Structures are given as structure tokens and as C-alpha cells.
GROMACS .gro file of C-alpha atoms in nm:
model
  171
    1MET     CA    1   0.000  -0.022   0.014
    2THR     CA    2   0.272   0.267   0.040
    3PHE     CA    3   0.410   0.156  -0.287
    4SER     CA    4   0.079   0.214  -0.428
    5PHE     CA    5   0.020   0.586  -0.275
    6SER     CA    6   0.397   0.667  -0.273
    7PHE     CA    7   0.468   0.607  -0.584
    8PHE     CA    8   0.196   0.531  -0.811
    9MET     CA    9  -0.050   0.811  -0.691
   10THR     CA   10   0.195   1.100  -0.676
   11GLU     CA   11   0.372   1.024  -0.995
   12ALA     CA   12   0.017   0.952  -1.153
   13LEU     CA   13  -0.022   1.357  -1.001
   14LEU     CA   14   0.284   1.494  -1.082
   15LEU     CA   15   0.210   1.375  -1.495
   16PHE     CA   16   0.043   1.729  -1.486
   17SER     CA   17   0.307   1.964  -1.326
   18PRO     CA   18   0.420   2.232  -1.568
   19ASP     CA   19   0.789   2.133  -1.397
   20SER     CA   20   0.827   1.850  -1.354
   21SER     CA   21   0.611   1.600  -1.542
   22PRO     CA   22   0.829   1.294  -1.759
   23ILE     CA   23   0.568   1.386  -2.041
   24GLN     CA   24   0.635   1.732  -2.062
   25ARG     CA   25   0.571   1.790  -2.365
   26PHE     CA   26   0.281   1.597  -2.430
   27SER     CA   27  -0.082   1.645  -2.518
   28HIS     CA   28  -0.339   1.731  -2.187
   29LYS     CA   29  -0.515   1.421  -2.388
   30ILE     CA   30  -0.234   1.143  -2.355
   31LYS     CA   31  -0.129   1.298  -1.974
   32GLY     CA   32  -0.428   1.230  -1.884
   33ARG     CA   33  -0.437   0.883  -2.019
   34TYR     CA   34  -0.127   0.774  -1.874
   35HIS     CA   35  -0.264   0.989  -1.534
   36TRP     CA   36  -0.557   0.772  -1.561
   37ILE     CA   37  -0.300   0.382  -1.615
   38LEU     CA   38  -0.100   0.509  -1.307
   39GLN     CA   39  -0.413   0.575  -1.079
   40ALA     CA   40  -0.551   0.202  -1.176
   41LEU     CA   41  -0.200   0.047  -1.056
   42ALA     CA   42  -0.196   0.294  -0.709
   43THR     CA   43  -0.563   0.141  -0.686
   44THR     CA   44  -0.524  -0.184  -0.740
   45CYS     CA   45  -0.266  -0.230  -0.537
   46ALA     CA   46  -0.376  -0.046  -0.227
   47LEU     CA   47  -0.670  -0.290  -0.260
   48LEU     CA   48  -0.420  -0.601  -0.272
   49GLY     CA   49  -0.252  -0.428  -0.006
   50LEU     CA   50  -0.532  -0.356   0.241
   51ALA     CA   51  -0.660  -0.743   0.096
   52ALA     CA   52  -0.302  -0.882   0.236
   53ILE     CA   53  -0.360  -0.667   0.560
   54PHE     CA   54  -0.719  -0.769   0.627
   55TYR     CA   55  -0.608  -1.165   0.590
   56ASN     CA   56  -0.302  -1.140   0.782
   57LYS     CA   57  -0.514  -1.007   1.049
   58HIS     CA   58  -0.759  -1.264   1.024
   59LEU     CA   59  -0.446  -1.540   0.991
   60ASN     CA   60  -0.287  -1.408   1.337
   61ASN     CA   61  -0.630  -1.323   1.505
   62LYS     CA   62  -0.549  -0.944   1.509
   63PRO     CA   63  -0.816  -0.713   1.493
   64HIS     CA   64  -0.897  -0.503   1.241
   65PHE     CA   65  -0.883  -0.112   1.185
   66ALA     CA   66  -0.780  -0.087   1.548
   67THR     CA   67  -0.543   0.208   1.523
   68TRP     CA   68  -0.533   0.512   1.349
   69HIS     CA   69  -0.350   0.424   1.100
   70GLY     CA   70  -0.618   0.098   1.018
   71LEU     CA   71  -0.869   0.324   0.996
   72VAL     CA   72  -0.739   0.629   0.794
   73GLY     CA   73  -0.589   0.390   0.542
   74LEU     CA   74  -0.940   0.192   0.527
   75LEU     CA   75  -1.143   0.548   0.415
   76THR     CA   76  -0.809   0.679   0.174
   77VAL     CA   77  -0.839   0.326  -0.021
   78LEU     CA   78  -1.223   0.366  -0.036
   79PHE     CA   79  -1.193   0.770  -0.090
   80ALA     CA   80  -0.910   0.610  -0.360
   81VAL     CA   81  -1.198   0.390  -0.550
   82MET     CA   82  -1.490   0.648  -0.538
   83GLN     CA   83  -1.258   0.882  -0.641
   84SER     CA   84  -1.130   0.641  -0.936
   85LEU     CA   85  -1.444   0.579  -1.041
   86GLY     CA   86  -1.558   0.958  -1.053
   87GLY     CA   87  -1.280   1.006  -1.270
   88VAL     CA   88  -1.435   0.786  -1.519
   89SER     CA   89  -1.643   1.053  -1.603
   90LEU     CA   90  -1.355   1.287  -1.692
   91LEU     CA   91  -1.287   0.960  -1.963
   92PHE     CA   92  -1.653   0.979  -2.073
   93PRO     CA   93  -1.775   1.320  -2.021
   94LYS     CA   94  -2.114   1.306  -2.236
   95LEU     CA   95  -2.170   1.003  -1.915
   96ALA     CA   96  -2.220   1.289  -1.698
   97LYS     CA   97  -2.508   1.495  -1.774
   98GLY     CA   98  -2.581   1.819  -1.632
   99TRP     CA   99  -2.197   1.880  -1.565
  100SER     CA  100  -1.960   2.125  -1.728
  101LEU     CA  101  -1.610   1.943  -1.829
  102ALA     CA  102  -1.416   2.241  -1.653
  103LYS     CA  103  -1.670   2.152  -1.340
  104LEU     CA  104  -1.575   1.778  -1.332
  105LYS     CA  105  -1.215   1.859  -1.336
  106ARG     CA  106  -1.196   2.130  -1.038
  107TYR     CA  107  -1.422   1.870  -0.814
  108HIS     CA  108  -1.207   1.590  -0.915
  109SER     CA  109  -0.874   1.720  -0.850
  110ALA     CA  110  -0.984   1.864  -0.541
  111SER     CA  111  -1.117   1.576  -0.397
  112GLY     CA  112  -0.842   1.367  -0.583
  113LEU     CA  113  -0.598   1.598  -0.363
  114VAL     CA  114  -0.808   1.556  -0.039
  115GLY     CA  115  -0.802   1.157  -0.104
  116TYR     CA  116  -0.407   1.253  -0.154
  117LEU     CA  117  -0.404   1.431   0.168
  118LEU     CA  118  -0.531   1.133   0.342
  119GLY     CA  119  -0.286   0.862   0.175
  120CYS     CA  120  -0.034   1.102   0.350
  121THR     CA  121  -0.185   1.097   0.653
  122SER     CA  122  -0.247   0.728   0.635
  123LEU     CA  123   0.144   0.716   0.580
  124LEU     CA  124   0.277   0.905   0.900
  125LEU     CA  125   0.022   0.765   1.116
  126GLY     CA  126   0.170   0.422   0.994
  127MET     CA  127   0.542   0.568   1.077
  128SER     CA  128   0.427   0.638   1.437
  129SER     CA  129   0.379   0.244   1.506
  130LEU     CA  130   0.535   0.098   1.744
  131TRP     CA  131   0.624  -0.105   1.440
  132PHE     CA  132   0.826   0.136   1.276
  133THR     CA  133   0.933   0.329   1.556
  134THR     CA  134   1.108   0.096   1.665
  135ALA     CA  135   1.253  -0.028   1.295
  136VAL     CA  136   1.372   0.312   1.241
  137HIS     CA  137   1.508   0.579   1.494
  138SER     CA  138   1.598   0.883   1.524
  139LEU     CA  139   1.715   1.057   1.186
  140GLY     CA  140   1.621   0.788   1.004
  141TRP     CA  141   1.239   0.813   1.100
  142TYR     CA  142   1.273   1.218   1.073
  143LEU     CA  143   1.400   1.161   0.727
  144ALA     CA  144   1.063   0.916   0.648
  145ALA     CA  145   0.906   1.200   0.772
  146LEU     CA  146   0.930   1.390   0.567
  147CYS     CA  147   0.887   1.236   0.252
  148PRO     CA  148   0.514   1.223   0.290
  149ILE     CA  149   0.515   1.589   0.406
  150LEU     CA  150   0.715   1.695   0.100
  151SER     CA  151   0.532   1.480  -0.125
  152ALA     CA  152   0.192   1.678   0.026
  153LEU     CA  153   0.337   2.020  -0.015
  154VAL     CA  154   0.401   2.009  -0.346
  155ILE     CA  155   0.069   1.832  -0.475
  156MET     CA  156  -0.104   2.090  -0.268
  157ASN     CA  157   0.092   2.357  -0.447
  158GLN     CA  158   0.060   2.216  -0.781
  159VAL     CA  159  -0.378   2.141  -0.767
  160THR     CA  160  -0.446   2.453  -0.600
  161SER     CA  161  -0.226   2.624  -0.858
  162SER     CA  162  -0.385   2.440  -1.124
  163TYR     CA  163  -0.711   2.446  -1.084
  164MET     CA  164  -0.827   2.607  -0.763
  165THR     CA  165  -0.693   2.958  -0.767
  166LYS     CA  166  -0.750   3.054  -1.136
  167LYS     CA  167  -1.019   2.856  -1.260
  168ARG     CA  168  -1.218   2.968  -0.916
  169PHE     CA  169  -1.484   3.134  -1.081
  170GLN     CA  170  -1.514   2.988  -1.412
  171THR     CA  171  -1.799   2.727  -1.497
   0.00000   0.00000   0.00000
């Protein structure tokens, strides 16, 4: 699940960055297709990770979703699935009757940002677990915690500057 949110989802969002996209010269439509593929991989990995964790908890007779990390992680995976289903309306805008493409993109990006921040929060909560804090000490923990924090700040800046501020009053 960590790989899902920290790599696939981050890369899927950075595809639209004017500064750091590996496919910067491609059209927005092509970027959208790559975004869709990476998000599908992220959601699939998240669901597989959730299934593996659920099965492991079941085998070891441990309680399910007993920590904040588990609860926020479950909410994040469910949110990612719903966000992916909502993204289909951008692939096929005729399915969303009564909604302009600009509104769909704005709502998809805003709710996607919320989902990404949930993922970063879940990562940080996982890094606060007893297992992680005993395995990773002092400076290593702070460096590991910086990764989702900095990623969240970069993605927040990208989404808010691309969709929220300039296009706020457009429909």
C-alpha cells in the first residue's frame, strides 16, 4: 500500500506538473491517459495491500482497523476507489449529464487532493506505529516522515495553483 500511494499516485499527479512531468511535451489528453493508468495501478495495489493486511490480521487473530493508521488507511482506500470511479466521468464526459467538463475537472482535482492528503496522513500514522518506531530510529524516522510531508506540499501547490485559484469562478 505504501508503494501505491507514495509512488504510483504521486507520479500520476505529477504528470500534470508544468515543472516536473516526465511527459511534459505530451498533450493534456495523453497525460490524462497515463494518469488514468497510474491511478488504476495505485488503486489496484491499494486494494491488494488491504486484502493482504486483512488476511494477515485474520490469520493472526488480531483486531481489524483498531488503530488510527488502520482506520485512516481504510478510509483512504475506499476514497481512492470512489475517486477512480469518479474519474471515469472525465474519460467519458457524456456520462455526466448536466456537468461541464471544467466543473468535473475542478471537483475531481479537489477531491483527489483530499484523497492524496488522506494517503499521506495514513503513511505518517503508519510511521508512528510501534513497529516502525522500533525499526527506524531518530534521524531516519524524521527523514522518512519528510517524504510524505514534502510530497503533500508539492501536490497541494500543484493542484491549488492549477485548478483552484485561476479557475475558481469559471463553470
